[in-house]
Amino acid sequence: TLYLVQKETVIPTEIPLIHEVTTTLREWAAIWRDLYVGDKREMFNTVRDMIYDLIEWRSQILSGTLPQDEMSELKQKVTSKMDYGNKYLDLDLVVRDKDGNILDPDLTSTVNLFRAHETASKQIEARIQEEKSQKQNMDLSRQAKFASTPSFALFVTLKNVVCKIGEDAEVLMSLYDPIESKFISENYLVRWSSSGLVKDIDQLHNLRAVFTDLGNEDLKREKMSFVCQIVRVGRMELRENNTKKLTSGLRRPFGVAVMDVTDIITGKMDDEDKQHFIPFQPVAGENDFLQTVINKVIAAKEVNHKGQGLWVTLKLLPGDIHQIRKDFPHLVDRSTAVARKMGFPEIIMPGDVRNDIYVTLVQGDFDKGSKTTPKNVEVTMSVHDEDGKKLENVIFPGAGDDGILEYKSVIYYQVKQPRWFETIKVAIPIEDVNRSHLRFTFKHRSSQDCKDKSEKNFALSFVKLMRYDGTTLRDGEHDLIVYKAEAKKLEDSSMYLSLASTKPEMEERNPSSGKNTQNLGSFSVSKDSFQILTLVCSTKLTQNVDLLGLLKWRSNTSLLQQNLRHLMKVEGGEVVKFLQDTLDALFNIMMENSDSETFDTLVFDALVFIIGLIADRKFHHFNPVLETYIRKHFSATLAYTKLTKVLKNYVDNAEKLTEQLLKALKALEYIFKFIVRSRVLFNQYVLPSHSEFCGFEKIFISMFSLWSIVIYLKTGLASRLIYLIELAHFSLYRDYFTCCVCVCLCVCEDCREILLPLMTEQLKLHLENHEELDSCCQLLSNILEVQIFVCLSHVTSDFLMETFIMFKDLIGKNVYPADWVIMNMMQNKVFLRAINQYAAVLSKKFLDQTNFELQLWNNYFHLAVAFLTQESLQLENFSSDKRAKIFQKHANLRISSQHPAGPHKIKFIPEMVGPILEMTLVPEIELRKATIPIFFDMMQCEFHFRRCFQTFENEIITKLDHEVEGGRGDEQYKILFQKILLEHCRKHKYLAKTGETFVTLVVRLLERLLDYRTIMHDENKENRMSCTVNVLNFYKEIEREEMYIRYLYKLCDLHKECDNYTEAGYTLLLHAKLLKWSEEACAAHLTQRDGYQATTQCQLKDQLYQEIIKYFDKGKMWEEAIILGKELAEQYENEMFDFEQLSALLRKQAQFYENIVKVIRPKPDYFAVGYYGLGFPSFLRNKMFIYRGKEYERREDFEARLLTQLPNAEKMKTTTPPSEDIRSSSGQYIQCFTVKPILELPPKFQNKPVSEQIVSFYTVNEVQKYQYSRPVRKGEKDPDNEFANMWIERTTFVTAYKLPGILRWFEVLSVSAEEISPLENAMETMQLTNEKINNMVQRHLNDPSLPINPLSMLLNGIVDPAVMGGFTNYEKAFFTEKYIQEHPNDQEKIEKLKDLIAWQIPNLAEGVRIHGEKVTEALRPFHERLEACFKQLKEKVEKQYGVRTLVTITSAFMHSSLIIHGCCSSQLACMHHISSGWTLTSQYKQITMNYYTYSLSDLCVACLSAFVFVGSWLPLLVSSSLSWDLVSSCSLGNAMHYYLSMLLYKDKLL
């Protein structure tokens, strides 16, 4: 059954028409849904009817019951309906043949294809593949890609190691064959710290490795495992016993983790993003070998891991390491560790020099000796030369780690026969191998440090890396002899190098006895045993004597002929490993014996042997290696003369040398390539000589004669010749001719003149005889292509100019309709071929100084850019099905390298920077890789001419901004741009530093522009504002004023849309600050808005100030408007003399002053908002901001608005800082709470009597510090009184800038915290309550018209017996004997709290009095109850805490005094006491008694404050005796004691 469900895979086993109907129905179904959502009813109904018809007709066709004529008629109806429906829905055109089948453009001529498009103008191409069929095609493409390459690699990313190790550890990862029980690859080593993170913090989140050199044989393995061994590095045993010092730094087995990766290797599983969990299996005991544990885990069905294991991602990549870095730069870069296969890859490319020796510590058997238990044996391996000197940094324990001096094995506790199976790579410089040997020393390690230091090496083994015959140490297991001697002598290489290293070697030296103790000197052979396994992977060291003889032929030339003959007996695998060295040796022999022909034939036969070897199926994947050698490494300029002579001799004597000729013919393609390359090199480095080239002509004449014989003579020849003809026949003819055409394309003109006449004559002959017509036509086509190429070299600049203009015109005008996809693609193919041909002609003919034409090159570059950026080639804008089909049929026509303009490049800077940038931004990775280097070329060019590249830099920054804002560019482009340009710059002598600075600059700009573009159309305007600020700050940083101003206005427009007039004013003010009050001309970029009509900076600044003042007025920021107005008034009065404008401005300023005093401005709340989790964009992620709320906006409303903008975010329920898990999670978490701004009063208001209305502005404006207080309960909760143990945790936040500013929020830069005790909290609460009452009273005194309701609610909440002002709980908590005894140091604070309670009464009394004056008759009963409650409260408080009285003259200034002096609550209370004493002399005794509750600092501040604000004329009446009691009770310094004594006099003025 077929369902209309997207992404369902349909395998087209039915007839093509059914498949087309199915895909059409799927496509229409998606459009049909969109029509329903868009409420397009008419189209919806029409498409519904067409879908129903197609479903019905499809069922009839599938039934198979229709007669032939009805079936044909039905098919016609189906195709007509589909074509009509596609046209109706504006889909692409489908081209059909007369039977209704879709035409294949590859099998149709261009003319017929055009006519078919004309005929089928009402038909559209339907979808052929759906999402999953595309994926299937991608899989097929992937399989094809893997099938075409002989090398593979496994890419591994280590995400995390979750194991309770407790010490530092080594994590060793490698590939393992469980069937053969052997490791396949090197180890990838990660050093893990005891803290649970990678030891090298720079590798955090970058633990990547690629296991390379895997081949088809590895993919065919029955099973393959990914094995991780964890080795603990620390103490002998994991125990917490610190009584004795323990030995550290010991490598101990900890456990393994194993994962079957067979499905990944075979391609059945391919998801690079999937994280795999590999369970961890610890070792069972101290003598449990890691190798044994690996095999146990592989055999076990499951592992009891208890949540411990590794998290990794795995992906199979095709190609060798160089190809992988090119194709997968986002995965594999230079920092990725490369773990090679232990063995050669299937292809060894020339230049891939490798000299690795893998040493595996297999096992040993060690006698316990004098000890009661077996030894804890540690093997130390090091590399030494024949003088005993250690070679440094040649031992590599694993990929990703540096070379070390010596390697220490894992220690198995008290094990007589340890089995290590630890593999180490030894990479020694080739020149040192013959003098080097491996030394293995054995030592017992003790768990106690004191004992361990006394232990010495007890034995030694060694093995030389080079054998006596000059070959390298044989691969395989080696049973080494274990020698014993004194510890010092074990380190003397001169004493043991003469001894046998292995037991077979000792037997060879002493075949009779097997031992010879007489020559051992101070050494003795131990009964202990030790085995290692070695594997040599070297392109320079061979284990074959015959091959070694050829490679070192100069050392014994008398054996040269023998060595050449023996070469052809060497096993093929050994030859191909040393292919480059072997070929170099052969051609060196030929060239160094150029005067003689002695070795020519032997070298030729050897060369034929090697070519034939590579032609063998077993080694066919070495073809690219041979091609690379010929192209890049072959250098014998005279080899062609000798090769042609030998080949001609074989051809001329075909009857005698049939066997040799047959082999040569099979290798003829590469023989010709060697000859041609040699001749090309000769032409380049030696003067051309036609006489030298005659041999080349003769050999081709002989070869063509031979071909004629092969084709035409089938009888009458000798038996050997007939045998040759039967083998060769026409297949040889075709291959040879193809080879000749290839030669024609690459050789010089004199060669072409010889070859083309010969080939055309032969072709004519065969065409006339109607033989091999297909091959002849193909060859003729190739010859014509060569001739066209030659003809293009004679074109004129006028012709090219007209052609470029015509092509660009054709590309821009869209000759064919947009839905003629096939014709458009075919046209682009023609354009691309022509552009590439013209590029070659331009480089050849119009690049030198005399013929260079700037306009011609300009036209070419603009044509190339127009071609690459044309709409029909932007595959990313098409649907996935359409894109896949176009790419499948036509590849990617945009990938084309651009040709530089030689020494004239500077003429294209900066004009071509924009077009080239547009070209590089085309979202095609290969095109980007090909074109981004042009930027470096431009930098280098401008630097060469001007010693800097400022012009280029300015242009690319300007153009990049416009291009990215227009939708071009992405994260991949940023990465590629950075990677490619940095690689180029770092290689340049002079551009390394400046180039890297430039690249970093552009990458930072790209990050901000991409963020800005991403949210540019986001409904969340706050995010848009944040990104805009990021960009404008960047432009300010790099001093790009015009771009900075551009984004200032973008930000200003956003603020105006949101009615943020204050922020809009601050934003414009940044532009105004760039201007001067001068008549200096205004640059174009300064006036980016049409509304400003200014020619000088002074005029523009005037206009900006006027607009900013207008915005500040709307935002009620009159203080800021006045500041700007004063500056502007100064200009009007003294510079411009515009008194009319001055008059208007002053009137406006007067209004602002009046507004400050009279207009009530709502105080906005401030909110701290934290954005936690990796789900947020980078500019919000794990950061905290302080937001300025809107007028009258509550926290709940602000929170709801915030969560509406971020629907995926989750609100945090606590205000504590989030855990690391939340910060690193992939989700979105928002924390929001209200904070209190901290007043920063301007200096001009300090120490002066200022109206509360003026000061209140600064309590919520121009603030940069904010506080949040969070209650914290310490100790057990008291059910009777919760205040007793209620502490306050107060956090202070500091933002980057003051608020308000250019944003309504700014990031928090620093956070600090402090704790407030319950008593101090009570004092602050009472103080705030008193201030609140006082403020309310002052407002009603200043403005009698204020409503009474807020005052009613405030007073009722305090005086009502049900509440009792809140201080009843304080009395229970702090005024008890128990509390005083437990907290004797709090006595002073308790007295302050009592005083604050007492001072609440006079404040309340004034409030109740005002309430009584303003209360209405309707509220009179309420007021009477209020008075009754207050009377009870007053009696209680005055009885317990004394009477306090406010002074009228100080009441107007008390709050301001508090604010201006920054007095604490105790100081304020003290001031109240002093002011009370000024007028109430009868109560002076009561008042001065209360002074004892205050500290000296409180008294001083209060006295000085009172003195400043009230004046020296007010009397302070205190008793002399009381005064001196007061003084004597204080612990004063001499100076302060004297000062206070002078202040306090009876009946004297202060």
Short mmCIF file of N, CA and C in Angstrom, two decimals, residues 671-744:
data_model
loop_
_atom_site.label_atom_id
_atom_site.label_comp_id
_atom_site.label_asym_id
_atom_site.label_seq_id
_atom_site.Cartn_x
_atom_site.Cartn_y
_atom_site.Cartn_z
N ILE A 671 55.69 3.52 -20.13
CA ILE A 671 56.97 3.74 -20.83
C ILE A 671 56.91 5.05 -21.60
N PHE A 672 55.80 5.26 -22.31
CA PHE A 672 55.62 6.50 -23.04
C PHE A 672 55.60 7.71 -22.10
N LYS A 673 54.94 7.55 -20.96
CA LYS A 673 54.87 8.68 -20.03
C LYS A 673 56.26 9.04 -19.49
N PHE A 674 57.08 8.01 -19.22
CA PHE A 674 58.46 8.29 -18.82
C PHE A 674 59.22 9.00 -19.92
N ILE A 675 59.04 8.52 -21.18
CA ILE A 675 59.76 9.12 -22.31
C ILE A 675 59.34 10.58 -22.49
N VAL A 676 58.02 10.81 -22.47
CA VAL A 676 57.51 12.17 -22.69
C VAL A 676 57.95 13.10 -21.56
N ARG A 677 57.84 12.62 -20.30
CA ARG A 677 58.23 13.46 -19.17
C ARG A 677 59.72 13.79 -19.23
N SER A 678 60.52 12.79 -19.61
CA SER A 678 61.95 13.03 -19.73
C SER A 678 62.25 14.08 -20.79
N ARG A 679 61.54 13.97 -21.93
CA ARG A 679 61.77 14.94 -23.01
C ARG A 679 61.31 16.35 -22.59
N VAL A 680 60.19 16.44 -21.87
CA VAL A 680 59.70 17.74 -21.40
C VAL A 680 60.72 18.35 -20.44
N LEU A 681 61.26 17.55 -19.54
CA LEU A 681 62.28 18.06 -18.62
C LEU A 681 63.54 18.49 -19.37
N PHE A 682 63.86 17.72 -20.41
CA PHE A 682 65.02 18.08 -21.22
C PHE A 682 64.82 19.44 -21.89
N ASN A 683 63.61 19.66 -22.42
CA ASN A 683 63.31 20.95 -23.06
C ASN A 683 63.37 22.10 -22.06
N GLN A 684 63.02 21.81 -20.83
CA GLN A 684 63.00 22.88 -19.82
C GLN A 684 64.40 23.24 -19.34
N TYR A 685 65.24 22.26 -19.20
CA TYR A 685 66.54 22.50 -18.57
C TYR A 685 67.74 22.41 -19.51
N VAL A 686 67.54 21.89 -20.74
CA VAL A 686 68.63 21.77 -21.71
C VAL A 686 68.16 22.41 -23.00
N LEU A 687 69.05 22.95 -23.81
CA LEU A 687 68.66 23.58 -25.08
C LEU A 687 67.99 22.55 -25.97
N PRO A 688 66.88 22.87 -26.60
CA PRO A 688 66.19 21.92 -27.48
C PRO A 688 67.09 21.49 -28.64
N SER A 689 66.95 20.26 -29.01
CA SER A 689 67.75 19.72 -30.12
C SER A 689 66.91 18.75 -30.92
N HIS A 690 66.59 19.12 -32.19
CA HIS A 690 65.76 18.25 -33.01
C HIS A 690 66.48 16.95 -33.33
N SER A 691 67.81 17.02 -33.44
CA SER A 691 68.55 15.79 -33.73
C SER A 691 68.38 14.78 -32.60
N GLU A 692 68.33 15.28 -31.40
CA GLU A 692 68.12 14.40 -30.25
C GLU A 692 66.74 13.75 -30.30
N PHE A 693 65.82 14.45 -30.95
CA PHE A 693 64.42 14.01 -30.94
C PHE A 693 64.11 13.03 -32.06
N CYS A 694 65.09 12.79 -32.94
CA CYS A 694 64.85 11.89 -34.07
C CYS A 694 64.53 10.49 -33.60
N GLY A 695 65.19 10.07 -32.51
CA GLY A 695 64.91 8.74 -31.99
C GLY A 695 63.47 8.59 -31.58
N PHE A 696 62.93 9.67 -31.04
CA PHE A 696 61.52 9.66 -30.63
C PHE A 696 60.61 9.48 -31.84
N GLU A 697 60.94 10.16 -32.93
CA GLU A 697 60.14 10.05 -34.14
C GLU A 697 60.23 8.64 -34.72
N LYS A 698 61.47 8.09 -34.71
CA LYS A 698 61.67 6.76 -35.27
C LYS A 698 60.90 5.71 -34.49
N ILE A 699 60.88 5.83 -33.17
CA ILE A 699 60.17 4.83 -32.37
C ILE A 699 58.68 4.87 -32.66
N PHE A 700 58.12 6.08 -32.88
CA PHE A 700 56.69 6.16 -33.18
C PHE A 700 56.41 5.60 -34.58
N ILE A 701 57.32 5.86 -35.54
CA ILE A 701 57.13 5.28 -36.87
C ILE A 701 57.16 3.76 -36.77
N SER A 702 58.11 3.24 -36.00
CA SER A 702 58.18 1.78 -35.83
C SER A 702 56.93 1.25 -35.16
N MET A 703 56.45 1.98 -34.15
CA MET A 703 55.25 1.53 -33.43
C MET A 703 54.02 1.54 -34.32
N PHE A 704 53.90 2.59 -35.16
CA PHE A 704 52.74 2.64 -36.05
C PHE A 704 52.82 1.54 -37.10
N SER A 705 54.01 1.22 -37.52
CA SER A 705 54.17 0.11 -38.45
C SER A 705 53.75 -1.19 -37.79
N LEU A 706 54.16 -1.34 -36.54
CA LEU A 706 53.77 -2.54 -35.79
C LEU A 706 52.26 -2.61 -35.64
N TRP A 707 51.65 -1.46 -35.34
CA TRP A 707 50.18 -1.46 -35.20
C TRP A 707 49.51 -1.87 -36.50
N SER A 708 50.03 -1.41 -37.61
CA SER A 708 49.44 -1.79 -38.90
C SER A 708 49.52 -3.29 -39.11
N ILE A 709 50.67 -3.85 -38.73
CA ILE A 709 50.81 -5.31 -38.85
C ILE A 709 49.81 -6.01 -37.96
N VAL A 710 49.70 -5.51 -36.74
CA VAL A 710 48.80 -6.15 -35.78
C VAL A 710 47.37 -6.13 -36.29
N ILE A 711 46.96 -5.03 -36.95
CA ILE A 711 45.57 -4.89 -37.35
C ILE A 711 45.26 -5.66 -38.63
N TYR A 712 46.18 -5.59 -39.60
CA TYR A 712 45.84 -6.10 -40.93
C TYR A 712 46.39 -7.50 -41.24
N LEU A 713 47.54 -7.84 -40.74
CA LEU A 713 48.14 -9.13 -41.08
C LEU A 713 47.72 -10.17 -40.06
N LYS A 714 46.86 -11.08 -40.46
CA LYS A 714 46.37 -12.10 -39.54
C LYS A 714 46.95 -13.48 -39.87
N THR A 715 47.60 -13.62 -41.00
CA THR A 715 48.21 -14.91 -41.36
C THR A 715 49.57 -14.66 -41.99
N GLY A 716 50.35 -15.73 -42.15
CA GLY A 716 51.62 -15.65 -42.87
C GLY A 716 52.78 -15.20 -42.06
N LEU A 717 52.63 -14.91 -40.76
CA LEU A 717 53.75 -14.49 -39.93
C LEU A 717 54.25 -15.68 -39.12
N ALA A 718 55.41 -15.50 -38.58
CA ALA A 718 55.96 -16.54 -37.72
C ALA A 718 55.05 -16.78 -36.53
N SER A 719 55.19 -17.92 -35.94
CA SER A 719 54.28 -18.32 -34.87
C SER A 719 54.30 -17.33 -33.70
N ARG A 720 55.47 -16.79 -33.32
CA ARG A 720 55.54 -15.86 -32.20
C ARG A 720 54.81 -14.57 -32.51
N LEU A 721 54.92 -14.10 -33.79
CA LEU A 721 54.24 -12.87 -34.16
C LEU A 721 52.73 -13.06 -34.16
N ILE A 722 52.28 -14.24 -34.64
CA ILE A 722 50.83 -14.52 -34.61
C ILE A 722 50.32 -14.51 -33.16
N TYR A 723 51.13 -15.10 -32.26
CA TYR A 723 50.74 -15.10 -30.85
C TYR A 723 50.59 -13.68 -30.31
N LEU A 724 51.53 -12.81 -30.70
CA LEU A 724 51.48 -11.41 -30.28
C LEU A 724 50.25 -10.71 -30.83
N ILE A 725 49.94 -10.98 -32.13
CA ILE A 725 48.78 -10.33 -32.76
C ILE A 725 47.49 -10.74 -32.07
N GLU A 726 47.37 -11.99 -31.73
CA GLU A 726 46.14 -12.46 -31.08
C GLU A 726 45.93 -11.80 -29.72
N LEU A 727 47.04 -11.59 -29.05
CA LEU A 727 46.92 -10.96 -27.73
C LEU A 727 46.58 -9.47 -27.84
N ALA A 728 47.24 -8.81 -28.78
CA ALA A 728 47.09 -7.35 -28.87
C ALA A 728 45.81 -6.96 -29.57
N HIS A 729 45.72 -7.20 -30.85
CA HIS A 729 44.61 -6.88 -31.74
C HIS A 729 44.15 -5.43 -31.54
N PHE A 730 42.88 -5.19 -31.65
CA PHE A 730 42.40 -3.80 -31.69
C PHE A 730 42.43 -3.11 -30.32
N SER A 731 42.30 -3.88 -29.26
CA SER A 731 42.32 -3.24 -27.94
C SER A 731 43.62 -2.50 -27.71
N LEU A 732 44.75 -3.10 -28.14
CA LEU A 732 46.02 -2.40 -28.02
C LEU A 732 46.01 -1.14 -28.86
N TYR A 733 45.48 -1.26 -30.06
CA TYR A 733 45.45 -0.11 -30.96
C TYR A 733 44.73 1.08 -30.32
N ARG A 734 43.59 0.81 -29.72
CA ARG A 734 42.81 1.90 -29.13
C ARG A 734 43.54 2.54 -27.96
N ASP A 735 44.09 1.70 -27.10
CA ASP A 735 44.80 2.24 -25.93
C ASP A 735 46.01 3.06 -26.34
N TYR A 736 46.75 2.57 -27.37
CA TYR A 736 47.94 3.30 -27.79
C TYR A 736 47.60 4.63 -28.41
N PHE A 737 46.53 4.64 -29.20
CA PHE A 737 46.15 5.91 -29.80
C PHE A 737 45.68 6.91 -28.74
N THR A 738 44.90 6.40 -27.80
CA THR A 738 44.47 7.28 -26.72
C THR A 738 45.67 7.87 -25.99
N CYS A 739 46.64 7.03 -25.73
CA CYS A 739 47.87 7.50 -25.10
C CYS A 739 48.55 8.57 -25.94
N CYS A 740 48.58 8.35 -27.27
CA CYS A 740 49.23 9.34 -28.14
C CYS A 740 48.51 10.68 -28.10
N VAL A 741 47.17 10.65 -28.07
CA VAL A 741 46.42 11.90 -28.00
C VAL A 741 46.74 12.63 -26.69
N CYS A 742 46.82 11.85 -25.60
CA CYS A 742 47.20 12.47 -24.33
C CYS A 742 48.58 13.11 -24.42
N VAL A 743 49.47 12.45 -25.12
CA VAL A 743 50.80 13.02 -25.33
C VAL A 743 50.71 14.33 -26.07
N CYS A 744 49.86 14.35 -27.11
CA CYS A 744 49.70 15.57 -27.91
C CYS A 744 49.23 16.74 -27.05
#
